[in-house]
Amino acid sequence: MSEDRPVWRDPRIVIARRDIRSLSREKTIVLALLIQLFVAGFSSFLVVGLTSLYDPSSVAAGEVEMAVTGDAREELVAAAAEQDGTTVTAFENGTAAQRAFDQRRVDAILRGDYVPSARGPGERIAVTASVPEGSIRSTLIVVEVRRVLSALERQERLERTPYLNQPPVPLPDTVSASQYFGFTYTILIPLLLFLPPFISGSVAVDTVTEELERGTMELLRVAPVSLLDIIDGKALGMVLLAPAQALLWLALLSTNGIAVSNPAAILLFITAVTAVVVTLGVVLGITLQNRRPAQLLFSVLTLVLFGGAVVLPEHPATTVAKLAVDSPTLLTYGHVGGAVVLAVAGYAVARLYVGRIAAEAL
């Protein structure tokens, strides 16, 4: 190669540009990118609907009318009074309550009865709930019923604690937190940021195996460029693609009013993860030389690696979430640094492996 050749004319850069341009012909990849673009671009609207699937309690059920009956109906009335959006009607007998439910004058029935305790003297409250079947509103009614029962449990624990020989296990304090916040930073943002690395790795497998299957790898080497230059170019294009997508997603999230802190650290971490995944894809492609087994093994290994990350002190998704909400710890930054070291070391080992392969044998 000429010493005075411009950087953009370097064979590795040329190969990287060619592979990125060729993605426009891959309908599956384009569709995946468009779906991610849609989710990121309309995140402020989608997060409401997605959160309702992730946590139905985040959606207001409207006014829920409950019928309460049984010996412990007064306790149920007191517990329901603490819940906004829930009104109750007390019935002295279950038949009247069931009639009101059948006539749809109430949305649910709660029957509370005192029954002997199975663990010693005294009584406990057994509650039987009846809700309608087969509608989305049924799910929301169940959420309201659960809230009433949780309030009843707290109420009974407070009232019965003085009569116990041993103090019960304390319940966690109630906190008022937005379900949208938790879903956005623990589900949506990690999902958007980790999909590009896996797409890049999958594309890396395809680009290498297609060159080998079609015989165009030999044409590239006639350029002349070495096998290492070809692999470097293909890996470079795919490694740069993922952080570019991640940067676009972060910008779109910010436009939708979702603030993401520490973008530089997040992009560095995503780039390192991408380098690891792409390195795996390139090595599998050059080793197996066949798209189907290479893609299958790549999919299995990435799932195993990402699933096995739960044994780490901090899962990669947690690292991204903590950086995004601006609450990183030393361990978080340690994971970022460890990912960078793993990416550099892994690619160095991969280059040594590829360097020992006889290009004529491919």
Coordinates of C-alpha atoms in Angstrom, one line a residue:
M1 CA 0.0 0.0 0.0
S2 CA 1.1 3.5 -0.7
E3 CA 2.3 5.5 2.3
D4 CA 0.6 8.7 1.1
R5 CA -2.8 7.1 0.5
P6 CA -5.6 9.1 2.2
V7 CA -7.2 7.5 5.2
W8 CA -10.6 7.2 3.5
R9 CA -8.9 5.2 0.7
D10 CA -7.6 2.7 3.1
P11 CA -8.8 -0.8 2.0
R12 CA -10.3 -1.5 5.4
I13 CA -12.3 1.8 5.3
V14 CA -13.4 1.1 1.8
I15 CA -14.6 -2.4 2.7
A16 CA -16.4 -1.0 5.8
R17 CA -18.2 1.6 3.7
R18 CA -19.2 -1.1 1.1
D19 CA -20.7 -3.4 3.8
I20 CA -22.7 -0.5 5.4
R21 CA -24.1 0.5 2.0
S22 CA -25.1 -3.0 1.2
L23 CA -27.3 -3.1 4.3
S24 CA -29.9 -1.1 2.4
R25 CA -30.6 -4.3 0.3
E26 CA -31.2 -6.4 3.4
K27 CA -34.9 -6.1 4.0
T28 CA -34.9 -7.8 7.4
I29 CA -32.2 -5.5 8.7
V30 CA -33.9 -2.4 7.3
L31 CA -37.2 -3.5 8.9
A32 CA -35.5 -4.0 12.3
L33 CA -33.9 -0.6 12.1
L34 CA -37.2 1.1 11.2
I35 CA -39.0 -0.6 14.1
Q36 CA -36.3 0.6 16.5
L37 CA -36.5 4.1 14.9
F38 CA -40.2 4.1 15.4
V39 CA -40.0 3.1 19.1
A40 CA -37.3 5.7 19.8
G41 CA -39.0 8.4 17.8
F42 CA -42.4 7.9 19.5
S43 CA -41.2 6.7 22.8
S44 CA -43.2 9.3 24.8
F45 CA -46.4 7.9 23.4
L46 CA -45.5 4.2 23.2
V47 CA -44.2 4.1 26.8
V48 CA -47.8 4.6 28.1
G49 CA -49.2 1.6 26.2
L50 CA -46.1 -0.6 26.8
T51 CA -46.2 0.2 30.5
S52 CA -49.8 -0.9 30.7
L53 CA -48.7 -4.4 29.4
Y54 CA -45.6 -4.4 31.7
D55 CA -47.6 -3.2 34.8
P56 CA -51.4 -3.0 34.5
S57 CA -51.6 -1.1 37.8
S58 CA -50.1 2.0 35.9
V59 CA -53.4 2.4 34.1
A60 CA -56.3 4.0 35.8
A61 CA -59.2 1.7 35.9
G62 CA -61.8 4.4 36.4
E63 CA -64.4 4.2 39.2
V64 CA -64.6 0.6 40.4
E65 CA -67.7 -0.3 42.4
M66 CA -67.2 -3.3 44.8
A67 CA -69.8 -5.2 46.8
V68 CA -68.5 -6.3 50.2
T69 CA -70.2 -8.9 52.3
G70 CA -69.4 -11.4 55.1
D71 CA -68.4 -11.1 58.7
A72 CA -65.4 -8.9 58.0
R73 CA -67.2 -6.5 55.6
E74 CA -66.5 -3.5 57.9
E75 CA -62.7 -4.2 57.6
L76 CA -63.0 -4.4 53.8
V77 CA -64.9 -1.1 53.7
A78 CA -62.2 0.6 55.8
A79 CA -59.5 -0.8 53.5
A80 CA -61.3 0.2 50.3
A81 CA -61.8 3.7 51.7
E82 CA -58.0 4.3 51.4
Q83 CA -58.0 3.6 47.7
D84 CA -58.8 6.4 45.2
G85 CA -61.2 5.3 42.4
T86 CA -62.8 2.5 44.5
T87 CA -66.2 2.7 46.0
V88 CA -67.9 0.0 48.0
T89 CA -71.4 -1.0 49.0
A90 CA -71.9 -3.3 52.0
F91 CA -74.4 -6.1 51.8
E92 CA -75.5 -8.1 54.8
N93 CA -75.9 -11.3 52.9
G94 CA -74.0 -12.8 49.9
T95 CA -77.2 -13.4 47.9
A96 CA -77.9 -9.7 47.6
A97 CA -74.3 -9.1 46.7
Q98 CA -74.4 -11.8 44.0
R99 CA -77.6 -10.4 42.6
A100 CA -76.0 -6.9 42.3
F101 CA -73.0 -8.4 40.6
D102 CA -75.1 -10.4 38.1
Q103 CA -77.1 -7.3 37.2
R104 CA -73.7 -5.4 36.7
R105 CA -74.5 -2.8 39.4
V106 CA -71.1 -3.7 40.9
D107 CA -67.8 -4.6 39.3
A108 CA -66.6 -7.1 41.9
I109 CA -67.6 -8.9 45.1
L110 CA -65.3 -9.2 48.1
R111 CA -66.5 -11.7 50.8
G112 CA -64.6 -11.6 54.0
D113 CA -65.2 -14.1 56.7
Y114 CA -63.4 -14.9 60.0
V115 CA -62.1 -18.4 60.0
P116 CA -60.0 -20.3 62.6
S117 CA -56.3 -19.8 62.3
A118 CA -54.4 -22.9 61.1
R119 CA -51.3 -22.0 63.1
G120 CA -52.7 -21.5 66.6
P121 CA -55.5 -20.0 68.5
G122 CA -57.3 -17.0 67.1
E123 CA -58.9 -16.2 63.8
R124 CA -57.9 -14.9 60.4
I125 CA -59.8 -13.2 57.6
A126 CA -60.4 -15.2 54.5
V127 CA -61.4 -13.1 51.5
T128 CA -63.0 -14.5 48.3
A129 CA -63.1 -12.2 45.3
S130 CA -65.3 -12.4 42.3
V131 CA -64.6 -10.4 39.1
P132 CA -66.0 -10.5 35.6
E133 CA -64.3 -12.6 33.0
G134 CA -63.0 -12.0 29.5
S135 CA -62.3 -8.3 29.1
I136 CA -59.4 -5.8 29.5
R137 CA -61.4 -4.1 32.3
S138 CA -61.4 -7.3 34.2
T139 CA -57.6 -7.0 34.5
L140 CA -57.9 -3.5 35.8
I141 CA -60.5 -4.5 38.3
V142 CA -58.2 -7.3 39.5
V143 CA -55.5 -4.6 40.1
E144 CA -58.0 -2.6 42.2
V145 CA -59.0 -5.7 44.2
R146 CA -55.3 -6.4 44.8
R147 CA -54.8 -2.9 46.1
V148 CA -57.8 -3.2 48.5
L149 CA -56.4 -6.5 49.8
S150 CA -53.0 -5.1 50.3
A151 CA -54.5 -2.2 52.3
L152 CA -56.5 -4.8 54.3
E153 CA -53.3 -6.7 55.1
R154 CA -51.5 -3.6 56.3
Q155 CA -54.5 -2.5 58.3
E156 CA -54.8 -5.9 60.1
R157 CA -51.0 -6.1 60.8
L158 CA -51.1 -2.7 62.5
E159 CA -54.1 -3.6 64.6
R160 CA -52.9 -7.1 65.6
T161 CA -49.3 -6.4 66.2
P162 CA -49.8 -5.5 70.0
Y163 CA -51.4 -8.9 70.5
L164 CA -48.5 -10.9 69.1
N165 CA -45.8 -12.6 71.2
Q166 CA -43.3 -11.8 68.5
P167 CA -43.2 -8.8 66.2
P168 CA -44.0 -9.7 62.5
V169 CA -41.6 -9.1 59.7
P170 CA -41.9 -5.4 58.8
L171 CA -43.5 -4.5 55.5
P172 CA -41.6 -2.2 53.1
D173 CA -42.7 1.4 53.2
T174 CA -45.1 2.5 50.5
V175 CA -43.5 4.8 48.0
S176 CA -45.1 6.9 45.3
A177 CA -43.0 6.2 42.2
S178 CA -43.9 6.5 38.5
Q179 CA -44.2 3.1 36.7
Y180 CA -43.3 5.0 33.5
F181 CA -39.9 5.9 35.0
G182 CA -39.1 2.3 35.9
F183 CA -40.2 0.9 32.6
T184 CA -38.4 3.6 30.5
Y185 CA -35.0 3.2 32.2
T186 CA -35.0 -0.5 33.0
I187 CA -36.7 -1.9 29.9
L188 CA -37.0 0.5 27.0
I189 CA -33.6 2.2 27.0
P190 CA -31.6 -1.1 27.5
L191 CA -33.7 -2.8 24.8
L192 CA -33.0 0.0 22.3
L193 CA -29.3 0.1 23.1
F194 CA -28.6 -3.6 23.1
L195 CA -30.5 -4.5 19.9
P196 CA -28.0 -2.7 17.6
P197 CA -24.9 -4.8 18.9
F198 CA -26.7 -8.1 18.2
I199 CA -27.9 -6.9 14.8
S200 CA -24.3 -5.9 14.0
G201 CA -23.0 -9.2 15.1
S202 CA -25.6 -11.1 13.0
V203 CA -24.7 -8.9 9.9
A204 CA -21.0 -9.6 10.5
V205 CA -21.7 -13.3 10.2
D206 CA -23.6 -12.8 7.0
T207 CA -21.0 -10.6 5.3
V208 CA -18.2 -13.0 6.0
T209 CA -20.0 -16.2 5.0
E210 CA -21.6 -14.6 1.9
E211 CA -18.1 -13.6 0.6
L212 CA -16.9 -17.1 1.1
E213 CA -20.0 -18.8 -0.4
R214 CA -20.1 -16.6 -3.4
G215 CA -16.4 -16.7 -4.0
T216 CA -16.0 -12.9 -3.8
M217 CA -13.5 -13.2 -0.9
E218 CA -10.9 -14.2 -3.5
L219 CA -11.8 -11.2 -5.6
L220 CA -11.2 -8.9 -2.6
R221 CA -7.8 -10.4 -2.1
V222 CA -6.8 -9.6 -5.7
A223 CA -7.1 -5.9 -4.8
P224 CA -4.5 -6.7 -3.3
V225 CA -5.5 -6.8 0.4
S226 CA -4.7 -9.4 3.0
L227 CA -7.3 -11.5 4.8
L228 CA -6.7 -9.5 7.9
D229 CA -7.5 -6.3 6.1
I230 CA -10.7 -7.8 4.9
I231 CA -11.7 -8.9 8.3
D232 CA -10.7 -5.6 9.9
G233 CA -12.8 -3.7 7.3
K234 CA -15.9 -5.9 7.9
A235 CA -15.6 -5.7 11.6
L236 CA -15.0 -2.0 11.6
G237 CA -18.2 -1.3 9.6
M238 CA -20.3 -3.3 11.9
V239 CA -18.7 -2.0 15.1
L240 CA -19.3 1.6 14.1
L241 CA -22.9 1.0 13.0
A242 CA -24.2 0.1 16.5
P243 CA -23.0 3.1 18.4
A244 CA -24.2 5.3 15.6
Q245 CA -27.7 3.8 16.0
A246 CA -27.4 4.1 19.8
L247 CA -26.5 7.8 19.5
L248 CA -29.6 8.4 17.2
W249 CA -31.8 6.6 19.7
L250 CA -30.5 8.7 22.6
A251 CA -31.1 11.9 20.6
L252 CA -34.7 10.8 19.7
L253 CA -35.4 9.9 23.4
S254 CA -34.1 13.3 24.4
T255 CA -36.4 14.9 21.8
N256 CA -39.3 13.0 23.4
G257 CA -38.5 14.4 26.8
I258 CA -36.7 11.3 28.2
A259 CA -33.4 12.5 29.7
V260 CA -30.5 10.1 29.5
S261 CA -27.4 11.0 31.5
N262 CA -23.8 9.9 30.8
P263 CA -24.2 9.4 27.1
A264 CA -20.5 9.2 26.5
A265 CA -20.1 6.4 29.0
I266 CA -23.1 4.6 27.6
L267 CA -21.8 4.8 24.0
L268 CA -18.4 3.6 25.1
F269 CA -20.0 0.6 26.8
I270 CA -22.3 -0.2 23.8
T271 CA -19.3 0.1 21.5
A272 CA -17.3 -2.3 23.6
V273 CA -20.2 -4.8 23.7
T274 CA -20.6 -4.4 20.0
A275 CA -16.9 -5.2 19.4
V276 CA -17.2 -8.4 21.5
V277 CA -20.4 -9.5 19.6
V278 CA -19.0 -8.6 16.2
T279 CA -15.7 -10.4 16.9
L280 CA -17.7 -13.5 17.8
G281 CA -19.7 -13.2 14.6
V282 CA -16.6 -12.7 12.4
V283 CA -14.7 -15.7 14.0
L284 CA -17.7 -18.0 13.5
G285 CA -18.2 -16.9 9.9
I286 CA -14.6 -17.4 9.0
T287 CA -14.4 -20.8 10.8
L288 CA -17.7 -22.4 9.7
Q289 CA -17.8 -20.7 6.2
N290 CA -21.5 -21.5 6.0
R291 CA -24.3 -19.0 6.8
R292 CA -26.9 -21.3 8.5
P293 CA -24.7 -23.1 11.0
A294 CA -22.8 -19.9 11.7
Q295 CA -25.9 -17.9 12.4
L296 CA -27.4 -20.7 14.5
L297 CA -24.3 -21.0 16.6
F298 CA -24.0 -17.2 16.9
S299 CA -27.6 -16.9 18.1
V300 CA -27.1 -19.6 20.7
L301 CA -23.8 -18.3 22.0
T302 CA -25.0 -14.7 22.3
L303 CA -28.1 -15.8 24.2
V304 CA -25.9 -17.9 26.5
L305 CA -23.4 -15.0 27.0
F306 CA -26.1 -12.4 27.7
G307 CA -28.1 -14.7 29.9
G308 CA -24.9 -15.8 31.7
A309 CA -24.2 -12.2 32.5
V310 CA -26.6 -12.6 35.5
V311 CA -23.7 -14.1 37.4
L312 CA -21.8 -10.8 37.1
P313 CA -21.9 -8.4 40.0
E314 CA -24.0 -6.1 37.8
H315 CA -25.9 -7.1 34.6
P316 CA -25.1 -5.1 31.5
A317 CA -28.7 -3.9 31.3
T318 CA -28.4 -2.6 34.9
T319 CA -25.1 -0.9 34.0
V320 CA -26.9 1.0 31.2
A321 CA -29.9 1.8 33.4
K322 CA -27.7 3.2 36.2
L323 CA -25.7 5.3 33.8
A324 CA -28.9 6.6 32.1
V325 CA -30.4 7.7 35.5
D326 CA -27.1 9.2 36.6
S327 CA -26.6 6.9 39.6
P328 CA -23.5 5.0 38.6
T329 CA -21.2 3.4 41.2
L330 CA -17.6 2.4 41.0
L331 CA -18.8 -1.1 40.0
T332 CA -20.7 0.4 37.1
Y333 CA -17.6 2.2 35.8
G334 CA -15.7 -1.0 36.4
H335 CA -18.1 -2.9 34.1
V336 CA -17.6 -0.2 31.4
G337 CA -13.8 -0.5 31.7
G338 CA -14.0 -4.3 31.8
A339 CA -16.1 -4.4 28.7
V340 CA -13.5 -2.2 26.9
V341 CA -10.6 -4.5 28.0
L342 CA -12.6 -7.6 27.0
A343 CA -13.3 -6.1 23.5
V344 CA -9.7 -5.1 22.9
A345 CA -8.3 -8.4 24.1
G346 CA -10.9 -10.4 22.3
Y347 CA -10.3 -8.8 19.0
A348 CA -6.5 -9.1 19.4
V349 CA -6.9 -12.8 19.9
A350 CA -9.3 -13.0 16.9
R351 CA -6.7 -11.3 14.7
L352 CA -4.1 -13.8 15.8
Y353 CA -6.4 -16.6 14.9
V354 CA -7.3 -15.2 11.5
G355 CA -3.7 -14.4 10.8
R356 CA -2.9 -18.1 11.0
I357 CA -5.6 -19.2 8.5
A358 CA -4.3 -19.9 5.0
A359 CA -6.3 -17.6 2.8
E360 CA -6.0 -20.1 -0.1
A361 CA -7.8 -22.7 1.9
L362 CA -11.0 -20.6 2.2

